[in-house]
Amino acid sequence: MTEILSGIDPMMAWLIVGAVLMLLELIVPGVYLFWLGVAAIAVGGLLSFLPLSFIIQILLFAIFSVIALIIGVKVYKGKDRDIETHHLNQIRGAEYIGHTYTLTADITNNAGRLPLGDSIWNIQGENLPAGTQIRITKVVGNALHYERVK
């Protein structure tokens, strides 16, 4: 490894490694390679001011990597909080409101299950036998409420 890098200025080597890691982030998603690239560029930037031994460079890269990854976790932590995923069932269930379906199994104790699309939904309403036509009226929590089609 040192033979390959012996002809390259250490500062440029770290900058190239950092750029390659950041470019790899575009191909291999996961956000970690980006922060390792930041750490490599930081070591390269530090080498422009201070001559450091190879061991010190590796130690600094390890330290900067940990710091950069911690910063990265803090930056990306909570990014999905803007998306109200706790309302996802209501949003998906709202698509079924007003539609008519045929029960595939008996409804007992005012609750049952109904396959719709790629999901199996909990349904609530009056006790009915399989084969009965129902209409979805509302979504409450993770259950679709229905009424019998007359």
Short mmCIF file of C-alpha atoms in Angstrom, two decimals:
data_model
loop_
_atom_site.label_atom_id
_atom_site.label_comp_id
_atom_site.label_asym_id
_atom_site.label_seq_id
_atom_site.Cartn_x
_atom_site.Cartn_y
_atom_site.Cartn_z
CA MET A 1 0.00 0.00 0.00
CA THR A 2 2.78 2.41 0.87
CA GLU A 3 4.48 1.64 -2.46
CA ILE A 4 1.37 2.67 -4.34
CA LEU A 5 1.01 5.88 -2.37
CA SER A 6 4.75 6.66 -2.18
CA GLY A 7 4.62 8.83 -5.31
CA ILE A 8 1.56 10.79 -4.15
CA ASP A 9 1.63 13.66 -1.71
CA PRO A 10 -0.09 12.43 1.52
CA MET A 11 -2.39 15.45 1.56
CA MET A 12 -3.56 14.68 -1.99
CA ALA A 13 -3.95 10.99 -1.13
CA TRP A 14 -6.32 11.80 1.75
CA LEU A 15 -8.27 14.27 -0.39
CA ILE A 16 -8.61 11.67 -3.15
CA VAL A 17 -9.69 8.99 -0.67
CA GLY A 18 -12.25 11.42 0.79
CA ALA A 19 -13.62 12.29 -2.64
CA VAL A 20 -13.82 8.62 -3.64
CA LEU A 21 -15.68 7.75 -0.43
CA MET A 22 -18.14 10.58 -1.04
CA LEU A 23 -18.68 9.45 -4.63
CA LEU A 24 -19.19 5.87 -3.46
CA GLU A 25 -22.00 7.18 -1.27
CA LEU A 26 -23.92 7.93 -4.45
CA ILE A 27 -23.65 4.29 -5.52
CA VAL A 28 -23.88 2.56 -2.13
CA PRO A 29 -26.57 4.30 -0.08
CA GLY A 30 -26.31 4.37 3.67
CA VAL A 31 -24.85 7.78 4.57
CA TYR A 32 -21.81 6.32 6.33
CA LEU A 33 -19.32 6.58 3.48
CA PHE A 34 -20.04 10.29 3.16
CA TRP A 35 -18.97 10.94 6.74
CA LEU A 36 -15.85 8.81 6.36
CA GLY A 37 -15.08 10.92 3.29
CA VAL A 38 -15.46 14.05 5.40
CA ALA A 39 -12.99 12.59 7.91
CA ALA A 40 -10.47 11.77 5.16
CA ILE A 41 -10.74 15.29 3.74
CA ALA A 42 -10.26 16.70 7.24
CA VAL A 43 -7.02 14.72 7.60
CA GLY A 44 -5.91 15.95 4.16
CA GLY A 45 -6.71 19.51 5.14
CA LEU A 46 -4.77 19.15 8.37
CA LEU A 47 -1.78 17.82 6.44
CA SER A 48 -1.66 21.04 4.44
CA PHE A 49 -0.71 22.83 7.69
CA LEU A 50 1.17 20.20 9.69
CA PRO A 51 3.54 17.43 8.64
CA LEU A 52 2.26 14.27 10.37
CA SER A 53 3.55 10.70 10.46
CA PHE A 54 1.49 7.97 8.81
CA ILE A 55 0.47 6.52 12.20
CA ILE A 56 -0.77 9.92 13.40
CA GLN A 57 -2.69 10.33 10.13
CA ILE A 58 -4.43 6.98 10.66
CA LEU A 59 -5.24 7.85 14.29
CA LEU A 60 -6.62 11.23 13.25
CA PHE A 61 -8.69 9.57 10.53
CA ALA A 62 -10.14 7.17 13.12
CA ILE A 63 -10.91 10.01 15.53
CA PHE A 64 -12.37 12.25 12.81
CA SER A 65 -14.42 9.31 11.50
CA VAL A 66 -16.02 8.74 14.88
CA ILE A 67 -16.71 12.46 15.31
CA ALA A 68 -18.11 12.76 11.77
CA LEU A 69 -20.32 9.70 12.23
CA ILE A 70 -21.68 11.07 15.51
CA ILE A 71 -22.44 14.38 13.79
CA GLY A 72 -24.03 12.48 10.90
CA VAL A 73 -26.28 10.51 13.22
CA LYS A 74 -27.36 13.72 14.96
CA VAL A 75 -28.01 15.43 11.62
CA TYR A 76 -30.11 12.59 10.24
CA LYS A 77 -31.78 11.58 13.49
CA GLY A 78 -35.34 12.77 13.43
CA LYS A 79 -35.43 13.65 9.72
CA ASP A 80 -38.45 11.37 9.34
CA ARG A 81 -40.34 13.08 12.13
CA ASP A 82 -41.82 15.48 9.61
CA ILE A 83 -43.56 12.52 8.00
CA GLU A 84 -46.52 11.57 10.13
CA THR A 85 -46.12 7.83 9.84
CA HIS A 86 -48.45 7.25 12.77
CA HIS A 87 -51.31 8.30 10.45
CA LEU A 88 -50.26 5.95 7.67
CA ASN A 89 -53.10 3.48 8.29
CA GLN A 90 -55.68 6.27 8.24
CA ILE A 91 -54.29 7.55 4.94
CA ARG A 92 -54.26 4.09 3.34
CA GLY A 93 -57.58 3.11 4.89
CA ALA A 94 -59.25 6.28 3.63
CA GLU A 95 -58.79 4.91 0.10
CA TYR A 96 -61.27 2.14 0.92
CA ILE A 97 -64.03 4.35 2.38
CA GLY A 98 -67.19 4.10 0.30
CA HIS A 99 -66.06 0.99 -1.58
CA THR A 100 -67.99 -2.27 -1.47
CA TYR A 101 -66.35 -5.62 -0.70
CA THR A 102 -67.41 -9.21 -0.08
CA LEU A 103 -66.57 -10.78 3.26
CA THR A 104 -64.23 -13.74 2.87
CA ALA A 105 -64.85 -15.06 6.40
CA ASP A 106 -67.57 -14.86 9.03
CA ILE A 107 -67.50 -11.83 11.31
CA THR A 108 -67.87 -12.85 14.96
CA ASN A 109 -67.73 -10.68 18.07
CA ASN A 110 -68.12 -7.65 15.77
CA ALA A 111 -64.57 -8.01 14.43
CA GLY A 112 -62.80 -9.83 11.64
CA ARG A 113 -60.21 -9.55 8.89
CA LEU A 114 -60.51 -8.72 5.21
CA PRO A 115 -57.80 -8.98 2.55
CA LEU A 116 -57.63 -5.76 0.54
CA GLY A 117 -54.91 -5.25 -2.02
CA ASP A 118 -51.61 -6.40 -0.56
CA SER A 119 -52.77 -6.15 3.07
CA ILE A 120 -55.11 -7.86 5.46
CA TRP A 121 -57.14 -5.29 7.36
CA ASN A 122 -58.88 -5.57 10.70
CA ILE A 123 -62.56 -4.78 10.22
CA GLN A 124 -65.26 -3.96 12.76
CA GLY A 125 -69.03 -3.96 12.46
CA GLU A 126 -72.03 -6.19 12.96
CA ASN A 127 -71.67 -9.98 12.93
CA LEU A 128 -72.16 -11.20 9.35
CA PRO A 129 -71.58 -14.44 7.44
CA ALA A 130 -68.93 -14.85 4.74
CA GLY A 131 -70.13 -13.76 1.30
CA THR A 132 -72.01 -10.73 2.61
CA GLN A 133 -71.48 -7.43 0.78
CA ILE A 134 -70.15 -4.62 3.01
CA ARG A 135 -69.26 -0.96 2.48
CA ILE A 136 -66.34 0.64 4.33
CA THR A 137 -67.54 3.70 6.27
CA LYS A 138 -64.55 4.94 8.27
CA VAL A 139 -61.09 4.17 9.61
CA VAL A 140 -60.43 4.08 13.36
CA GLY A 141 -56.88 3.27 14.39
CA ASN A 142 -55.86 0.26 12.34
CA ALA A 143 -59.40 -1.00 11.73
CA LEU A 144 -61.85 -0.35 8.94
CA HIS A 145 -65.48 0.04 10.04
CA TYR A 146 -68.20 -1.19 7.74
CA GLU A 147 -71.93 -1.42 7.19
CA ARG A 148 -73.91 -4.11 5.43
CA VAL A 149 -74.91 -3.28 1.86
CA LYS A 150 -78.69 -3.56 1.55
#
